Structure formats: structure tokens, C-alpha cells
CSV table of C-alpha atoms and ligand atoms in Angstrom, one decimal:
chain,number,residue,atom,x,y,z
A,745,MET,CA,0.0,0.0,0.0
A,746,LYS,CA,2.7,2.4,1.0
A,747,LYS,CA,4.8,1.4,-2.1
A,748,LEU,CA,1.8,2.0,-4.3
A,749,PHE,CA,1.3,5.5,-2.8
A,750,LYS,CA,5.0,6.4,-3.4
A,751,LEU,CA,4.7,5.2,-7.0
A,752,GLY,CA,1.6,7.3,-7.6
A,753,LEU,CA,3.4,10.4,-6.1
A,754,LEU,CA,6.3,9.8,-8.5
A,755,ALA,CA,4.0,9.5,-11.5
A,756,LEU,CA,2.2,12.8,-10.5
A,757,THR,CA,5.5,14.6,-10.1
A,758,VAL,CA,6.7,13.4,-13.5
A,759,MET,CA,3.4,14.6,-15.0
A,760,ALA,CA,3.7,18.0,-13.3
A,761,LEU,CA,7.2,18.4,-14.6
A,762,MET,CA,6.1,17.5,-18.1
A,763,ILE,CA,3.3,20.0,-18.0
A,764,ALA,CA,5.6,22.7,-16.7
A,765,ALA,CA,8.1,22.0,-19.5
A,766,VAL,CA,5.4,22.2,-22.2
A,767,GLY,CA,4.0,25.4,-20.7
A,768,CYS,CA,7.4,27.1,-20.8
A,769,GLY,CA,7.8,26.2,-24.5
A,770,GLY,CA,4.8,28.3,-25.4
A,771,GLY,CA,6.4,31.7,-24.8
A,772,GLU,CA,7.7,33.6,-27.9
A,773,GLU,CA,10.8,35.0,-26.2
A,774,PRO,CA,13.7,32.7,-26.1
A,775,ALA,CA,15.1,32.2,-22.6
A,776,THR,CA,18.1,34.4,-22.0
A,777,THR,CA,21.3,32.4,-21.2
A,778,ASP,CA,24.3,34.0,-19.7
A,779,GLY,CA,26.6,35.7,-22.2
A,780,GLU,CA,24.0,35.6,-25.0
A,781,ASP,CA,23.7,38.9,-26.9
A,782,THR,CA,20.1,40.0,-26.8
A,783,THR,CA,20.5,43.5,-28.3
A,784,GLU,CA,18.0,44.0,-31.0
A,785,THR,CA,19.1,44.6,-34.5
A,786,LEU,CA,18.1,48.0,-35.8
A,787,THR,CA,17.2,48.4,-39.4
A,788,VAL,CA,18.9,51.4,-41.1
A,789,ALA,CA,17.5,52.4,-44.5
A,790,PHE,CA,18.5,54.7,-47.3
A,791,GLU,CA,18.2,55.2,-51.1
A,792,PRO,CA,21.5,54.2,-52.5
A,793,THR,CA,22.0,56.4,-55.6
A,794,PHE,CA,23.2,59.4,-53.7
A,795,ALA,CA,27.0,59.3,-53.7
A,796,PRO,CA,29.0,60.4,-51.8
A,797,PHE,CA,26.4,59.8,-49.0
A,798,GLU,CA,25.2,56.4,-50.1
A,799,SER,CA,25.8,54.2,-53.1
A,800,THR,CA,26.6,50.7,-54.1
A,801,ASP,CA,30.2,49.8,-55.0
A,802,GLU,CA,31.3,47.3,-57.7
A,803,ASN,CA,31.0,44.4,-55.2
A,804,GLY,CA,27.4,45.3,-54.3
A,805,GLU,CA,28.4,46.8,-50.9
A,806,PHE,CA,26.8,49.9,-49.6
A,807,VAL,CA,29.3,52.7,-49.2
A,808,GLY,CA,29.4,56.4,-48.4
A,809,PHE,CA,29.6,59.0,-45.7
A,810,ASP,CA,26.2,58.1,-44.3
A,811,ILE,CA,27.0,54.4,-44.2
A,812,ASP,CA,30.3,55.1,-42.4
A,813,LEU,CA,28.7,57.6,-40.0
A,814,ILE,CA,25.9,55.3,-38.9
A,815,ASN,CA,28.4,52.5,-38.4
A,816,ALA,CA,30.6,54.8,-36.3
A,817,ILE,CA,27.6,55.8,-34.2
A,818,ALA,CA,26.5,52.1,-33.8
A,819,GLU,CA,30.0,51.3,-32.7
A,820,ALA,CA,30.2,54.1,-30.2
A,821,GLN,CA,26.8,53.3,-28.8
A,822,ASP,CA,26.8,49.5,-28.9
A,823,MET,CA,24.0,49.3,-31.4
A,824,LYS,CA,23.6,46.4,-33.8
A,825,ILE,CA,22.5,47.6,-37.2
A,826,GLU,CA,21.5,46.1,-40.5
A,827,LEU,CA,21.4,48.1,-43.8
A,828,LYS,CA,18.5,48.2,-46.1
A,829,SER,CA,17.9,49.9,-49.5
A,830,LEU,CA,14.6,51.6,-50.0
A,831,GLY,CA,13.1,54.2,-52.4
A,832,PHE,CA,13.6,57.7,-51.1
A,833,ASP,CA,9.9,58.3,-51.0
A,834,GLY,CA,9.4,55.1,-49.0
A,835,LEU,CA,11.7,56.1,-46.1
A,836,ILE,CA,9.3,58.2,-44.1
A,837,PRO,CA,6.3,55.8,-44.5
A,838,ALA,CA,8.6,52.9,-43.4
A,839,LEU,CA,9.6,54.9,-40.3
A,840,GLN,CA,5.9,55.7,-39.6
A,841,SER,CA,4.9,52.1,-39.8
A,842,ALA,CA,8.0,51.0,-37.8
A,843,GLN,CA,9.2,48.8,-40.7
A,844,ILE,CA,12.6,50.4,-40.2
A,845,ASP,CA,14.2,52.0,-37.2
A,846,ILE,CA,16.5,54.6,-38.7
A,847,ALA,CA,16.7,56.5,-42.0
A,848,ILE,CA,20.0,58.1,-43.0
A,849,SER,CA,19.9,59.2,-46.6
A,850,GLY,CA,21.1,62.7,-47.1
A,851,MET,CA,17.7,63.6,-45.8
A,852,THR,CA,16.9,67.3,-45.3
A,853,ILE,CA,15.4,68.3,-42.0
A,854,LYS,CA,12.3,70.2,-42.8
A,855,PRO,CA,9.1,71.2,-41.0
A,856,GLU,CA,6.7,69.0,-43.0
A,857,ARG,CA,8.9,66.0,-42.3
A,858,GLU,CA,9.3,66.9,-38.6
A,859,GLU,CA,5.5,66.3,-38.3
A,860,LYS,CA,6.0,62.7,-39.3
A,861,VAL,CA,9.4,61.6,-38.0
A,862,ASP,CA,11.9,62.8,-35.5
A,863,PHE,CA,15.3,64.1,-36.6
A,864,SER,CA,18.7,64.1,-35.0
A,865,VAL,CA,20.8,67.2,-34.8
A,866,PRO,CA,22.2,68.3,-38.2
A,867,TYR,CA,25.3,66.4,-39.4
A,868,TYR,CA,25.7,68.1,-42.8
A,869,GLU,CA,25.0,71.4,-44.5
A,870,ALA,CA,23.9,71.1,-48.1
A,871,GLY,CA,21.7,73.0,-50.5
A,872,LEU,CA,19.9,72.7,-53.9
A,873,ILE,CA,21.6,73.6,-57.1
A,874,MET,CA,20.7,73.5,-60.8
A,875,ALA,CA,22.7,71.5,-63.3
A,876,VAL,CA,22.4,71.6,-67.1
A,877,SER,CA,24.2,70.1,-70.1
A,878,GLU,CA,27.7,71.5,-70.7
A,879,ASP,CA,26.6,73.2,-73.9
A,880,ASN,CA,23.5,74.8,-72.4
A,881,ASN,CA,23.9,78.6,-71.9
A,882,GLU,CA,20.2,79.4,-71.6
A,883,ILE,CA,19.7,78.5,-68.0
A,884,THR,CA,21.5,80.3,-65.2
A,885,LYS,CA,18.7,81.3,-62.9
A,886,PRO,CA,15.2,80.1,-61.9
A,887,GLU,CA,13.5,82.7,-64.1
A,888,ASP,CA,15.0,81.0,-67.2
A,889,LEU,CA,13.0,77.8,-66.5
A,890,ALA,CA,9.8,79.0,-68.3
A,891,GLY,CA,8.8,76.1,-70.6
A,892,LYS,CA,11.9,74.1,-69.7
A,893,THR,CA,11.8,70.5,-68.4
A,894,ILE,CA,13.2,69.8,-64.9
A,895,ALA,CA,14.3,66.3,-63.8
A,896,VAL,CA,14.1,65.4,-60.1
A,897,GLN,CA,14.1,62.5,-57.8
A,898,ILE,CA,10.7,61.6,-56.3
A,899,GLY,CA,9.9,62.8,-52.8
A,900,THR,CA,12.9,65.1,-52.5
A,901,THR,CA,13.3,68.7,-51.7
A,902,GLY,CA,14.6,69.1,-55.3
A,903,ALA,CA,11.2,67.8,-56.5
A,904,ASN,CA,9.4,70.3,-54.2
A,905,LYS,CA,11.5,73.2,-55.6
A,906,ALA,CA,10.7,72.0,-59.2
A,907,GLN,CA,7.0,72.0,-58.4
A,908,GLU,CA,7.4,75.6,-57.1
A,909,TYR,CA,9.1,76.6,-60.4
A,910,LYS,CA,6.4,74.8,-62.4
A,911,GLU,CA,3.8,77.0,-60.7
A,912,GLN,CA,5.8,80.2,-60.7
A,913,TYR,CA,7.5,80.0,-64.2
A,914,GLY,CA,5.6,77.4,-66.1
A,915,ALA,CA,8.4,74.8,-66.0
A,916,LYS,CA,7.7,71.1,-66.7
A,917,VAL,CA,8.6,68.5,-64.2
A,918,LYS,CA,9.8,64.9,-64.8
A,919,THR,CA,10.1,62.7,-61.7
A,920,PHE,CA,12.3,59.6,-61.3
A,921,ASN,CA,12.9,57.0,-58.6
A,922,THR,CA,16.6,57.3,-58.4
A,923,THR,CA,19.2,60.1,-58.8
A,924,ASP,CA,21.0,58.0,-61.4
A,925,LEU,CA,17.9,58.1,-63.6
A,926,VAL,CA,17.6,61.8,-63.1
A,927,PHE,CA,21.1,62.5,-64.5
A,928,MET,CA,20.6,60.0,-67.3
A,929,GLU,CA,17.6,61.9,-68.4
A,930,LEU,CA,19.6,65.1,-68.5
A,931,VAL,CA,22.5,63.6,-70.4
A,932,ASN,CA,20.1,61.9,-72.9
A,933,GLY,CA,18.4,65.2,-73.6
A,934,GLY,CA,15.0,64.3,-72.0
A,935,ALA,CA,15.3,67.2,-69.6
A,936,ASP,CA,16.9,70.7,-69.7
A,937,VAL,CA,17.9,70.9,-66.0
A,938,VAL,CA,18.3,68.8,-62.9
A,939,ILE,CA,17.5,70.2,-59.4
A,940,ASN,CA,19.4,68.2,-56.8
A,941,ASP,CA,21.6,68.5,-53.7
A,942,LYS,CA,24.8,70.3,-54.6
A,943,PRO,CA,27.3,67.8,-53.0
A,944,VAL,CA,25.7,64.9,-54.9
A,945,THR,CA,25.6,66.8,-58.2
A,946,LYS,CA,29.2,67.8,-57.7
A,947,ASN,CA,30.1,64.2,-57.1
A,948,TYR,CA,28.2,63.1,-60.2
A,949,ILE,CA,30.0,65.6,-62.4
A,950,GLU,CA,33.4,64.6,-61.0
A,951,THR,CA,32.8,60.8,-61.3
A,952,ARG,CA,30.6,60.4,-64.3
A,953,GLY,CA,29.5,63.7,-65.8
A,954,GLU,CA,32.8,65.4,-66.6
A,955,GLY,CA,32.5,67.4,-69.8
A,956,LYS,CA,28.8,66.6,-70.1
A,957,VAL,CA,27.1,68.3,-67.1
A,958,LYS,CA,27.8,71.6,-65.3
A,959,MET,CA,26.3,73.4,-62.3
A,960,VAL,CA,24.7,76.8,-62.8
A,961,GLY,CA,23.5,79.7,-60.7
A,962,ASP,CA,23.4,80.2,-56.9
A,963,LEU,CA,22.2,77.8,-54.2
A,964,LEU,CA,18.4,77.7,-54.5
A,965,GLU,CA,18.0,76.7,-50.9
A,966,GLY,CA,20.2,75.9,-47.9
A,967,GLU,CA,19.5,72.7,-46.1
A,968,TYR,CA,20.7,70.5,-43.2
A,969,TYR,CA,20.7,66.7,-43.2
A,970,GLY,CA,19.6,64.8,-40.2
A,971,ILE,CA,19.1,61.2,-39.2
A,972,ALA,CA,15.5,60.3,-38.8
A,973,VAL,CA,13.7,57.9,-36.5
A,974,THR,CA,10.1,56.9,-35.9
A,975,GLU,CA,8.2,59.8,-34.2
A,976,GLY,CA,8.3,59.5,-30.5
A,977,ASN,CA,11.2,57.0,-30.3
A,978,THR,CA,13.1,59.4,-28.0
A,979,GLU,CA,15.2,56.6,-26.6
A,980,LEU,CA,16.7,55.8,-30.0
A,981,LEU,CA,16.9,59.5,-31.0
A,982,GLU,CA,18.9,60.3,-27.8
A,983,LYS,CA,21.2,57.4,-28.5
A,984,ILE,CA,21.9,58.7,-32.0
A,985,ASN,CA,22.4,62.3,-30.8
A,986,GLU,CA,24.7,61.1,-28.1
A,987,GLY,CA,26.5,58.9,-30.6
A,988,LEU,CA,27.0,61.9,-33.0
A,989,ASN,CA,28.5,63.8,-30.1
A,990,LYS,CA,30.8,61.0,-29.2
A,991,VAL,CA,32.1,60.6,-32.8
A,992,LYS,CA,32.6,64.3,-33.0
A,993,GLU,CA,34.6,64.3,-29.7
A,994,ASN,CA,36.7,61.3,-30.6
A,995,GLY,CA,37.6,62.7,-34.0
A,996,LYS,CA,35.9,60.0,-36.0
A,997,PHE,CA,33.4,62.4,-37.6
A,998,GLY,CA,36.2,64.7,-38.7
A,999,GLU,CA,38.1,61.8,-40.1
A,1000,LEU,CA,35.1,60.5,-42.2
A,1001,TYR,CA,34.2,64.0,-43.3
A,1002,LYS,CA,37.7,64.5,-44.6
A,1003,GLU,CA,37.7,61.1,-46.3
A,1004,TRP,CA,34.5,61.7,-48.2
A,1005,PHE,CA,34.6,65.5,-48.8
A,1006,GLY,CA,38.3,66.3,-48.7
A,1007,ILE,CA,37.9,69.0,-46.1
A,1008,THR,CA,37.5,69.4,-42.3
A,1009,PRO,CA,33.9,69.8,-41.2
A,1010,PRO,CA,32.6,73.2,-39.9
A,1011,GLU,CA,33.1,73.5,-36.1
A,1012,TYR,CA,29.5,73.2,-35.2
A,1013,LEU,CA,28.8,70.0,-37.0
A,1014,PRO,CA,27.3,67.7,-35.9
A,1015,GLY,CA,25.0,70.0,-34.0
A,1016,ASN,CA,22.8,73.0,-34.4
A,1017,PRO,CA,24.4,76.1,-36.1
A,1018,SER,CA,24.2,78.9,-33.6
B,1323,LIG,N1,18.2,66.1,-49.4
B,1323,LIG,C1,17.1,65.8,-50.3
B,1323,LIG,C2,15.9,65.5,-49.5
B,1323,LIG,O1,16.0,65.3,-48.4
B,1323,LIG,C3,17.4,64.7,-51.2
B,1323,LIG,C4,17.7,63.4,-50.5
B,1323,LIG,C5,18.0,62.2,-51.4
B,1323,LIG,O2,17.7,62.2,-52.6
B,1323,LIG,N2,18.5,61.2,-50.9
B,1323,LIG,O3,14.8,65.6,-50.0
């Protein structure tokens, strides 16, 4: 009798243990073991036809100042990141729907965008400029754009400016998905002028457009680039701003700036111009 009782108790204990084990297996979170890295991987997205900020090299690797900068921030702040290519006009929606965590894509900080996403402090000062074919001497200022065709990249500040000139001067606007296609249209004669960020247009001329394309006129608009995160993600934003500050202090920012632009950055960058 006593033996039978003991046996029954053993069986019950075994059953209880089995139930407990099955119950545990139901959770989605894997159990944390000592030393296991549980840092989440943050998705960083950009549109990669924007050299020298982001482009794809001959091995298919993403390269550029933005790529190096976000890697330096990730290193300084112990963040794990993975890179993702997206259309420029898809970046803000992807942040809003939390499909990505960070966008670094030569993205101009502007009020309309600040209503949708949150920006870091500025890390680069840019501006819009017009570019035409080398043999074009008709266009030197916005007023010359009456009846002319402007090529721009979709969703960009250049596209907004072109829209303004369409209304103001009766220009025509052709919109493309990538900056490569924008310049191709100009070179092929499908457009009279490109409105794009000056450092990128300058880089295009130096690397591919020498003797074919030239910049004309003054800067149409001054702009600052910022790193964007999903609106309200203050924890990540603070981490990025703190990271920007660290890479500024430790000289890494200046090193990368020099490497990609050939000059030392203005004193205030990254940070707000006073
Ligand atoms: N700086 C421009 C903007 O934010 C263009 C950016 C880009 O084409 N990557 O609209």
C-alpha cells in the first residue's frame, strides 16, 4: 500500500514536470542564457543612388559618408544595425509604420517631415543647385525655367523646388525613382535641367558627368541633413544624438568627413548652427 502511494506520487511529479516544460515552451521570447547577446538589431534604411552619401560599389556593398557615419555611431553606442535599401519616398512611410528604425539618406530636416518623424541634430550642411548640359547657356537662374523640363528624384526637396518653379514660371517636371535616372535623363536630352543637392551633383560631375554636365546659378536653398527615427522614439533618438556627439569628440566624424569630402567639417557639425 505504502509502495503504491509512493509510485503514484512519483507519477504525479513526473506529469507535473512535463506540463511545466510544455507550458514554458509556449512563450515567444527565447530564454536568456548567460553571455547571450540580446541587443535587438536596428534596421537602417537609405536610397543608394546618392553618392558620396550612399551608393553601391562594384562588389554590391553599400558605401558612403552616411554608411560610415551610422556604423561609427553604432560602434560608439553598442547598437547592432543592418542596412536596407529603399526608395527615397518610402523612407518616411517605413519609419511611420515602424518597418525600419532609422533612415540616413542625405535627408533634409524640414518642418513637413518633422511632423511625421523625429530628426537628430544636423550632421551636414547642403543645398539645392541646378545642373544643365555642358553646352546649355540658356539657363542660369530660376526665371530661365519657363517652358523648360526639370528632372528630379521623387519625394525630395529638389522635387518640391521644381514644383514651385512649375507654378511660378511654367516649367515642366519629370520625376524619377533614383538620382542615377535623373542624371541619365539630362544627359540623354530628355530634360533641360536637374535640381538636386549640390554635394551629390558635384560628385556626379566629378565621377561620371565630366564634360557633359555643369552646375549653374546660386544655391536655391540651404539645407541641413539629419538622421530620422520613428516619431516618439526618443530613446533611440537620444542614443543617436549622443553617438553623434561621441564621434565628434573622438575625432571619427572629422576623419570620415575629410575622407569623403576632402575638407574638415565646420566647427558646429554635428550639432545646431548657432
Ligand atoms: N536632401 C534631399 C531631400 O531630403 C534629397 C535626398 C535624397 O535624394 N537622398 O529631399
